[in-house]
Amino acid sequence: RAGARGAAMEPECRVLSIQSHVVRGYVGNKAATFPLQVLGFEVDTVNSVQFSNHTGYAHWKGQVLNSDELHELYEGLKLNKVNHYDYVLTGYTRDTSFLAMVVDIVQELKQQNSNLVYVCDPVMGDKWNGEGSMYVPKDLLPVYRDKVVPVADIITPNQFEAELLTGRKIYTEKDALEVMDMLHAMGPETVVITSSDLQAPLGNDYLIALGSHRKTKADGTRITQRIRVESPKVDAVFVGTGDLFAAMLLAWTHKHPNNLKVACEKTVSAMQHVLQRTIKSAKVQAGEGNKPNSAQLELRMVQSKKDIENPEIIVKATVL
């Protein structure tokens, strides 16, 4: 009882995370679970795939969960009446029926708990050298746009994904703010464009992320907080960073519900700590003058426990 006598016990906060699983390395649920647990959340994971490692390696093997199997797992939780969640978190999915089943589950969970927050990373594609391309089947776009985003509360698209969802190109920061407003109008209260090819005021060595939080007050008036975050570019291709970002954003928006600036500063600062540690370690492993490989570039997650738990703020956000 000693613990309970001290600070008031924080109420349990439970996350249902439906993402991919890898035996080796950190993507999907492997990238999201540890940080969330470190930050005090109970995490229930559904592994949408189980692979030996991420698909950036030369080889991978494994299994894929289909929508019926997802439904069956959820039914088991329901039969035991343990399907009560505060958050749902989803990332990379390749299958439209699986994604539609996720939406059904989210809607049912929201009926049970009207305060449930659905955090969705609408993973569809990215830009390379200015050219955008989708790396999931094209038929996922209408499902994300018409079914998923309307039930989501927080979404974390990159610039290309934000453009796909709204059908509008982003050339300037003003465009980006308007695209975020369009995304708000589709449903989500919080939109973070995690990366963009916009020119950063700090210069070419920085990457811009933009965030927007729209809240409707009791009297019906809307307040929107918008921020810009510029973080130093890290010269390497990492896998799992988006999954880590979405998980930490979930945690920090939970701890700072009305302060997107602080939530993003903590999220992006922690990311920087993890990436800097990872690249440093990868270079040592690869040896002088050699390019680190996929295995050497796996995120240094466990080694970054303290930075995830209590990140020193090294990246500041600007309120727009």
Tab-separated table of C-alpha atoms in Angstrom:
chain	number	residue	atom	x	y	z
A	1	ARG	CA	0.000	0.000	0.000
A	2	ALA	CA	2.987	2.302	0.457
A	3	GLY	CA	2.916	3.457	-3.153
A	4	ALA	CA	-0.758	4.351	-2.985
A	5	ARG	CA	-0.248	6.466	0.120
A	6	GLY	CA	2.207	8.696	-1.710
A	7	ALA	CA	1.195	10.477	-4.868
A	8	ALA	CA	-2.374	9.802	-5.979
A	9	MET	CA	-2.219	6.752	-8.233
A	10	GLU	CA	-2.391	7.769	-11.864
A	11	PRO	CA	-5.408	6.029	-13.380
A	12	GLU	CA	-4.442	3.160	-15.652
A	13	CYS	CA	-4.253	4.181	-19.270
A	14	ARG	CA	-4.574	1.358	-21.786
A	15	VAL	CA	-3.601	1.396	-25.452
A	16	LEU	CA	-4.682	-1.101	-28.118
A	17	SER	CA	-1.879	-1.021	-30.687
A	18	ILE	CA	-2.591	-2.754	-34.001
A	19	GLN	CA	0.684	-2.817	-35.940
A	20	SER	CA	3.303	-5.067	-37.456
A	21	HIS	CA	5.678	-7.170	-35.361
A	22	VAL	CA	9.258	-8.123	-36.138
A	23	VAL	CA	11.328	-10.717	-34.304
A	24	ARG	CA	14.508	-8.705	-34.774
A	25	GLY	CA	14.642	-4.919	-34.684
A	26	TYR	CA	12.256	-2.035	-34.152
A	27	VAL	CA	9.281	-1.224	-36.366
A	28	GLY	CA	5.535	-1.221	-35.758
A	29	ASN	CA	4.577	-2.622	-32.379
A	30	LYS	CA	8.228	-3.263	-31.514
A	31	ALA	CA	8.928	0.459	-31.963
A	32	ALA	CA	5.773	1.603	-30.163
A	33	THR	CA	5.385	-0.725	-27.180
A	34	PHE	CA	8.582	-0.099	-25.235
A	35	PRO	CA	8.333	3.734	-25.291
A	36	LEU	CA	4.672	3.624	-24.276
A	37	GLN	CA	5.408	1.232	-21.413
A	38	VAL	CA	8.346	3.350	-20.262
A	39	LEU	CA	5.986	6.341	-20.229
A	40	GLY	CA	3.501	4.493	-18.029
A	41	PHE	CA	0.934	3.047	-20.439
A	42	GLU	CA	-0.483	-0.469	-20.515
A	43	VAL	CA	-0.101	-1.672	-24.113
A	44	ASP	CA	-2.155	-4.479	-25.643
A	45	THR	CA	-0.671	-5.429	-29.005
A	46	VAL	CA	-2.287	-7.017	-32.027
A	47	ASN	CA	0.438	-7.960	-34.519
A	48	SER	CA	-0.896	-7.305	-38.017
A	49	VAL	CA	2.090	-9.199	-39.385
A	50	GLN	CA	4.818	-11.256	-37.783
A	51	PHE	CA	8.037	-11.018	-39.784
A	52	SER	CA	11.591	-12.065	-38.999
A	53	ASN	CA	12.727	-8.456	-39.556
A	54	HIS	CA	11.634	-5.344	-41.471
A	55	THR	CA	11.409	-5.513	-45.242
A	56	GLY	CA	14.375	-3.177	-45.803
A	57	TYR	CA	16.689	-6.161	-45.268
A	58	ALA	CA	17.716	-8.413	-48.165
A	59	HIS	CA	15.478	-11.215	-46.830
A	60	TRP	CA	12.434	-11.545	-44.651
A	61	LYS	CA	10.024	-14.330	-43.741
A	62	GLY	CA	6.797	-14.466	-41.799
A	63	GLN	CA	3.039	-14.405	-41.548
A	64	VAL	CA	0.288	-11.890	-42.183
A	65	LEU	CA	-2.835	-11.554	-40.019
A	66	ASN	CA	-6.052	-11.262	-42.029
A	67	SER	CA	-9.196	-9.346	-41.072
A	68	ASP	CA	-11.053	-12.467	-39.856
A	69	GLU	CA	-8.156	-13.316	-37.546
A	70	LEU	CA	-8.112	-9.734	-36.242
A	71	HIS	CA	-11.845	-9.992	-35.586
A	72	GLU	CA	-11.361	-13.292	-33.757
A	73	LEU	CA	-8.722	-11.803	-31.427
A	74	TYR	CA	-11.000	-8.853	-30.687
A	75	GLU	CA	-13.941	-11.219	-30.016
A	76	GLY	CA	-11.821	-13.001	-27.396
A	77	LEU	CA	-11.211	-9.712	-25.574
A	78	LYS	CA	-14.903	-8.885	-25.816
A	79	LEU	CA	-16.059	-12.244	-24.413
A	80	ASN	CA	-13.905	-11.613	-21.347
A	81	LYS	CA	-15.178	-8.022	-21.125
A	82	VAL	CA	-11.624	-6.658	-21.258
A	83	ASN	CA	-12.137	-4.612	-24.408
A	84	HIS	CA	-12.039	-1.246	-22.668
A	85	TYR	CA	-9.403	1.129	-24.047
A	86	ASP	CA	-8.351	4.742	-23.675
A	87	TYR	CA	-6.357	4.783	-26.924
A	88	VAL	CA	-6.113	2.893	-30.185
A	89	LEU	CA	-2.895	3.233	-32.192
A	90	THR	CA	-2.447	2.033	-35.780
A	91	GLY	CA	0.312	2.270	-38.367
A	92	TYR	CA	1.323	0.475	-41.558
A	93	THR	CA	-1.366	-1.730	-43.144
A	94	ARG	CA	-1.434	-3.194	-46.653
A	95	ASP	CA	-4.912	-4.695	-46.756
A	96	THR	CA	-8.208	-2.841	-47.246
A	97	SER	CA	-10.421	-5.398	-45.449
A	98	PHE	CA	-8.040	-5.377	-42.477
A	99	LEU	CA	-8.213	-1.585	-42.360
A	100	ALA	CA	-12.023	-1.652	-42.587
A	101	MET	CA	-12.094	-4.123	-39.669
A	102	VAL	CA	-9.882	-1.728	-37.641
A	103	VAL	CA	-12.462	1.011	-38.252
A	104	ASP	CA	-15.282	-1.275	-37.027
A	105	ILE	CA	-13.319	-2.067	-33.866
A	106	VAL	CA	-12.516	1.618	-33.226
A	107	GLN	CA	-16.185	2.564	-33.638
A	108	GLU	CA	-17.290	-0.156	-31.224
A	109	LEU	CA	-14.655	0.869	-28.657
A	110	LYS	CA	-15.758	4.495	-28.973
A	111	GLN	CA	-19.343	3.477	-28.216
A	112	GLN	CA	-18.066	1.949	-24.980
A	113	ASN	CA	-15.795	4.848	-24.104
A	114	SER	CA	-16.707	8.174	-25.690
A	115	ASN	CA	-13.351	9.601	-24.541
A	116	LEU	CA	-11.336	7.038	-26.498
A	117	VAL	CA	-8.637	8.663	-28.615
A	118	TYR	CA	-7.687	7.012	-31.912
A	119	VAL	CA	-4.153	7.844	-33.046
A	120	CYS	CA	-3.639	6.928	-36.699
A	121	ASP	CA	-0.482	7.098	-38.764
A	122	PRO	CA	-1.940	6.862	-42.287
A	123	VAL	CA	1.075	5.132	-43.825
A	124	MET	CA	0.756	5.183	-47.603
A	125	GLY	CA	3.931	6.506	-49.162
A	126	ASP	CA	6.628	9.147	-49.188
A	127	LYS	CA	8.681	11.446	-51.362
A	128	TRP	CA	12.110	10.622	-52.677
A	129	ASN	CA	13.982	13.447	-54.397
A	130	GLY	CA	10.765	15.453	-54.645
A	131	GLU	CA	8.781	12.638	-56.307
A	132	GLY	CA	5.988	11.098	-54.253
A	133	SER	CA	5.054	7.429	-54.592
A	134	MET	CA	2.752	5.056	-52.742
A	135	TYR	CA	4.194	1.917	-51.184
A	136	VAL	CA	0.813	0.414	-50.287
A	137	PRO	CA	-1.904	-0.653	-52.778
A	138	LYS	CA	-3.728	2.372	-54.232
A	139	ASP	CA	-7.128	1.119	-53.028
A	140	LEU	CA	-6.118	1.935	-49.439
A	141	LEU	CA	-6.344	5.674	-50.090
A	142	PRO	CA	-10.167	5.885	-50.277
A	143	VAL	CA	-10.461	3.695	-47.159
A	144	TYR	CA	-8.130	6.012	-45.215
A	145	ARG	CA	-9.799	9.132	-46.577
A	146	ASP	CA	-13.453	8.109	-46.237
A	147	LYS	CA	-13.458	5.691	-43.282
A	148	VAL	CA	-10.321	5.926	-41.163
A	149	VAL	CA	-9.552	9.650	-40.932
A	150	PRO	CA	-13.169	10.541	-39.989
A	151	VAL	CA	-12.950	8.323	-36.857
A	152	ALA	CA	-9.359	9.338	-35.988
A	153	ASP	CA	-8.593	11.953	-33.329
A	154	ILE	CA	-4.875	12.379	-33.956
A	155	ILE	CA	-3.247	11.754	-37.336
A	156	THR	CA	0.447	11.861	-38.252
A	157	PRO	CA	0.775	11.900	-42.051
A	158	ASN	CA	3.948	13.006	-43.800
A	159	GLN	CA	3.580	15.739	-46.420
A	160	PHE	CA	2.888	13.312	-49.274
A	161	GLU	CA	0.206	11.481	-47.264
A	162	ALA	CA	-1.445	14.776	-46.246
A	163	GLU	CA	-1.532	15.721	-49.948
A	164	LEU	CA	-3.042	12.340	-50.889
A	165	LEU	CA	-5.764	12.585	-48.224
A	166	THR	CA	-6.838	16.104	-49.220
A	167	GLY	CA	-6.053	15.982	-52.933
A	168	ARG	CA	-4.119	19.199	-52.510
A	169	LYS	CA	-0.419	19.895	-53.108
A	170	ILE	CA	1.734	21.681	-50.520
A	171	TYR	CA	4.258	24.180	-51.840
A	172	THR	CA	4.348	26.695	-48.984
A	173	GLU	CA	3.755	26.760	-45.252
A	174	LYS	CA	0.447	28.536	-45.940
A	175	ASP	CA	-0.618	25.598	-48.151
A	176	ALA	CA	0.333	23.208	-45.351
A	177	LEU	CA	-1.779	25.089	-42.788
A	178	GLU	CA	-4.749	25.026	-45.181
A	179	VAL	CA	-4.250	21.286	-45.777
A	180	MET	CA	-4.216	20.739	-42.005
A	181	ASP	CA	-7.493	22.692	-41.758
A	182	MET	CA	-8.962	20.425	-44.460
A	183	LEU	CA	-7.843	17.403	-42.433
A	184	HIS	CA	-9.423	18.856	-39.266
A	185	ALA	CA	-12.671	19.258	-41.214
A	186	MET	CA	-12.523	15.512	-42.007
A	187	GLY	CA	-12.534	14.666	-38.274
A	188	PRO	CA	-9.218	14.702	-36.367
A	189	GLU	CA	-8.670	17.264	-33.602
A	190	THR	CA	-4.890	17.009	-33.886
A	191	VAL	CA	-2.908	16.860	-37.125
A	192	VAL	CA	0.876	16.627	-37.268
A	193	ILE	CA	2.610	16.632	-40.637
A	194	THR	CA	5.671	14.724	-39.477
A	195	SER	CA	8.010	15.692	-42.297
A	196	SER	CA	7.895	17.942	-45.334
A	197	ASP	CA	10.158	19.263	-48.057
A	198	LEU	CA	9.370	22.861	-47.130
A	199	GLN	CA	12.311	25.230	-46.762
A	200	ALA	CA	13.217	25.499	-43.079
A	201	PRO	CA	13.938	29.017	-41.755
A	202	LEU	CA	16.989	27.540	-39.984
A	203	GLY	CA	18.410	26.316	-43.308
A	204	ASN	CA	18.773	23.221	-45.491
A	205	ASP	CA	20.117	21.003	-42.717
A	206	TYR	CA	16.752	21.105	-40.976
A	207	LEU	CA	13.511	19.246	-41.537
A	208	ILE	CA	10.162	20.926	-40.937
A	209	ALA	CA	7.247	19.299	-39.142
A	210	LEU	CA	3.984	21.165	-38.613
A	211	GLY	CA	1.264	20.592	-36.055
A	212	SER	CA	-2.266	21.840	-35.578
A	213	HIS	CA	-4.611	21.257	-32.641
A	214	ARG	CA	-8.219	22.372	-32.946
A	215	LYS	CA	-10.406	22.410	-29.888
A	216	THR	CA	-14.060	23.341	-29.636
A	217	LYS	CA	-14.833	25.038	-26.338
A	218	ALA	CA	-18.036	24.501	-24.353
A	219	ASP	CA	-19.573	27.660	-25.849
A	220	GLY	CA	-18.929	26.367	-29.383
A	221	THR	CA	-16.001	28.653	-30.247
A	222	ARG	CA	-12.984	27.000	-31.851
A	223	ILE	CA	-9.392	27.576	-30.893
A	224	THR	CA	-6.598	26.335	-33.106
A	225	GLN	CA	-2.994	26.095	-31.971
A	226	ARG	CA	-0.460	25.747	-34.771
A	227	ILE	CA	3.225	25.040	-34.465
A	228	ARG	CA	6.323	24.508	-36.543
A	229	VAL	CA	9.176	22.254	-35.449
A	230	GLU	CA	12.566	22.307	-37.151
A	231	SER	CA	14.812	19.389	-36.344
A	232	PRO	CA	18.326	18.660	-37.597
A	233	LYS	CA	18.421	16.210	-40.510
A	234	VAL	CA	20.199	12.945	-39.770
A	235	ASP	CA	21.989	11.505	-42.796
A	236	ALA	CA	20.764	7.897	-42.818
A	237	VAL	CA	17.696	5.880	-43.706
A	238	PHE	CA	16.040	4.674	-40.522
A	239	VAL	CA	13.074	2.330	-40.327
A	240	GLY	CA	10.482	2.548	-37.549
A	241	THR	CA	10.888	6.259	-36.860
A	242	GLY	CA	7.284	7.040	-37.845
A	243	ASP	CA	6.015	4.309	-35.511
A	244	LEU	CA	8.131	5.648	-32.666
A	245	PHE	CA	6.976	9.205	-33.391
A	246	ALA	CA	3.254	8.313	-33.324
A	247	ALA	CA	3.637	6.349	-30.062
A	248	MET	CA	5.489	9.153	-28.289
A	249	LEU	CA	3.081	11.773	-29.621
A	250	LEU	CA	0.233	9.700	-28.147
A	251	ALA	CA	2.014	9.666	-24.786
A	252	TRP	CA	2.985	13.337	-24.688
A	253	THR	CA	-0.384	14.658	-25.922
A	254	HIS	CA	-1.942	12.552	-23.147
A	255	LYS	CA	0.341	14.190	-20.582
A	256	HIS	CA	-0.064	17.696	-22.121
A	257	PRO	CA	-3.595	17.568	-23.582
A	258	ASN	CA	-3.871	21.256	-24.370
A	259	ASN	CA	-0.304	22.023	-25.275
A	260	LEU	CA	0.687	20.679	-28.679
A	261	LYS	CA	3.873	22.766	-28.521
A	262	VAL	CA	5.250	20.950	-25.466
A	263	ALA	CA	3.996	17.545	-26.672
A	264	CYS	CA	5.789	17.988	-30.004
A	265	GLU	CA	8.962	19.361	-28.413
A	266	LYS	CA	9.218	16.324	-26.163
A	267	THR	CA	8.394	13.907	-28.997
A	268	VAL	CA	10.836	15.405	-31.500
A	269	SER	CA	13.582	15.907	-28.901
A	270	ALA	CA	13.327	12.263	-27.829
A	271	MET	CA	13.439	11.243	-31.520
A	272	GLN	CA	16.632	13.255	-31.958
A	273	HIS	CA	18.265	11.582	-28.957
A	274	VAL	CA	17.354	8.119	-30.296
A	275	LEU	CA	18.496	8.882	-33.870
A	276	GLN	CA	21.781	10.475	-32.802
A	277	ARG	CA	22.572	7.498	-30.578
A	278	THR	CA	21.599	5.092	-33.365
A	279	ILE	CA	23.712	6.729	-36.091
A	280	LYS	CA	26.720	7.032	-33.780
A	281	SER	CA	26.527	3.393	-32.820
A	282	ALA	CA	25.861	2.258	-36.421
A	283	LYS	CA	28.945	4.100	-37.685
A	284	VAL	CA	31.115	2.464	-35.036
A	285	GLN	CA	29.763	-0.966	-35.990
A	286	ALA	CA	30.170	-0.376	-39.729
A	287	GLY	CA	33.744	0.828	-39.326
A	288	GLU	CA	35.549	3.847	-40.783
A	289	GLY	CA	34.330	4.787	-44.269
A	290	ASN	CA	31.691	2.025	-44.511
A	291	LYS	CA	27.973	2.664	-44.927
A	292	PRO	CA	25.954	1.101	-42.070
A	293	ASN	CA	23.555	-1.659	-43.141
A	294	SER	CA	19.938	-2.282	-42.077
A	295	ALA	CA	20.886	-4.383	-39.058
A	296	GLN	CA	23.350	-1.748	-37.810
A	297	LEU	CA	20.758	1.034	-38.266
A	298	GLU	CA	18.100	-0.583	-36.057
A	299	LEU	CA	16.939	2.038	-33.549
A	300	ARG	CA	18.822	2.034	-30.232
A	301	MET	CA	15.622	1.844	-28.260
A	302	VAL	CA	16.592	0.180	-24.987
A	303	GLN	CA	19.780	2.272	-24.782
A	304	SER	CA	17.579	5.405	-25.064
A	305	LYS	CA	15.255	4.529	-22.200
A	306	LYS	CA	16.139	7.617	-20.133
A	307	ASP	CA	15.755	9.944	-23.137
A	308	ILE	CA	12.342	8.483	-23.917
A	309	GLU	CA	11.195	8.737	-20.314
A	310	ASN	CA	12.414	12.266	-19.712
A	311	PRO	CA	13.706	13.892	-22.899
A	312	GLU	CA	16.005	16.884	-22.597
A	313	ILE	CA	14.386	19.461	-24.885
A	314	ILE	CA	16.894	20.009	-27.680
A	315	VAL	CA	14.343	20.954	-30.361
A	316	LYS	CA	12.030	23.918	-29.793
A	317	ALA	CA	8.696	24.493	-31.515
A	318	THR	CA	7.562	27.857	-32.875
A	319	VAL	CA	3.944	28.886	-32.350
A	320	LEU	CA	2.513	30.141	-35.644
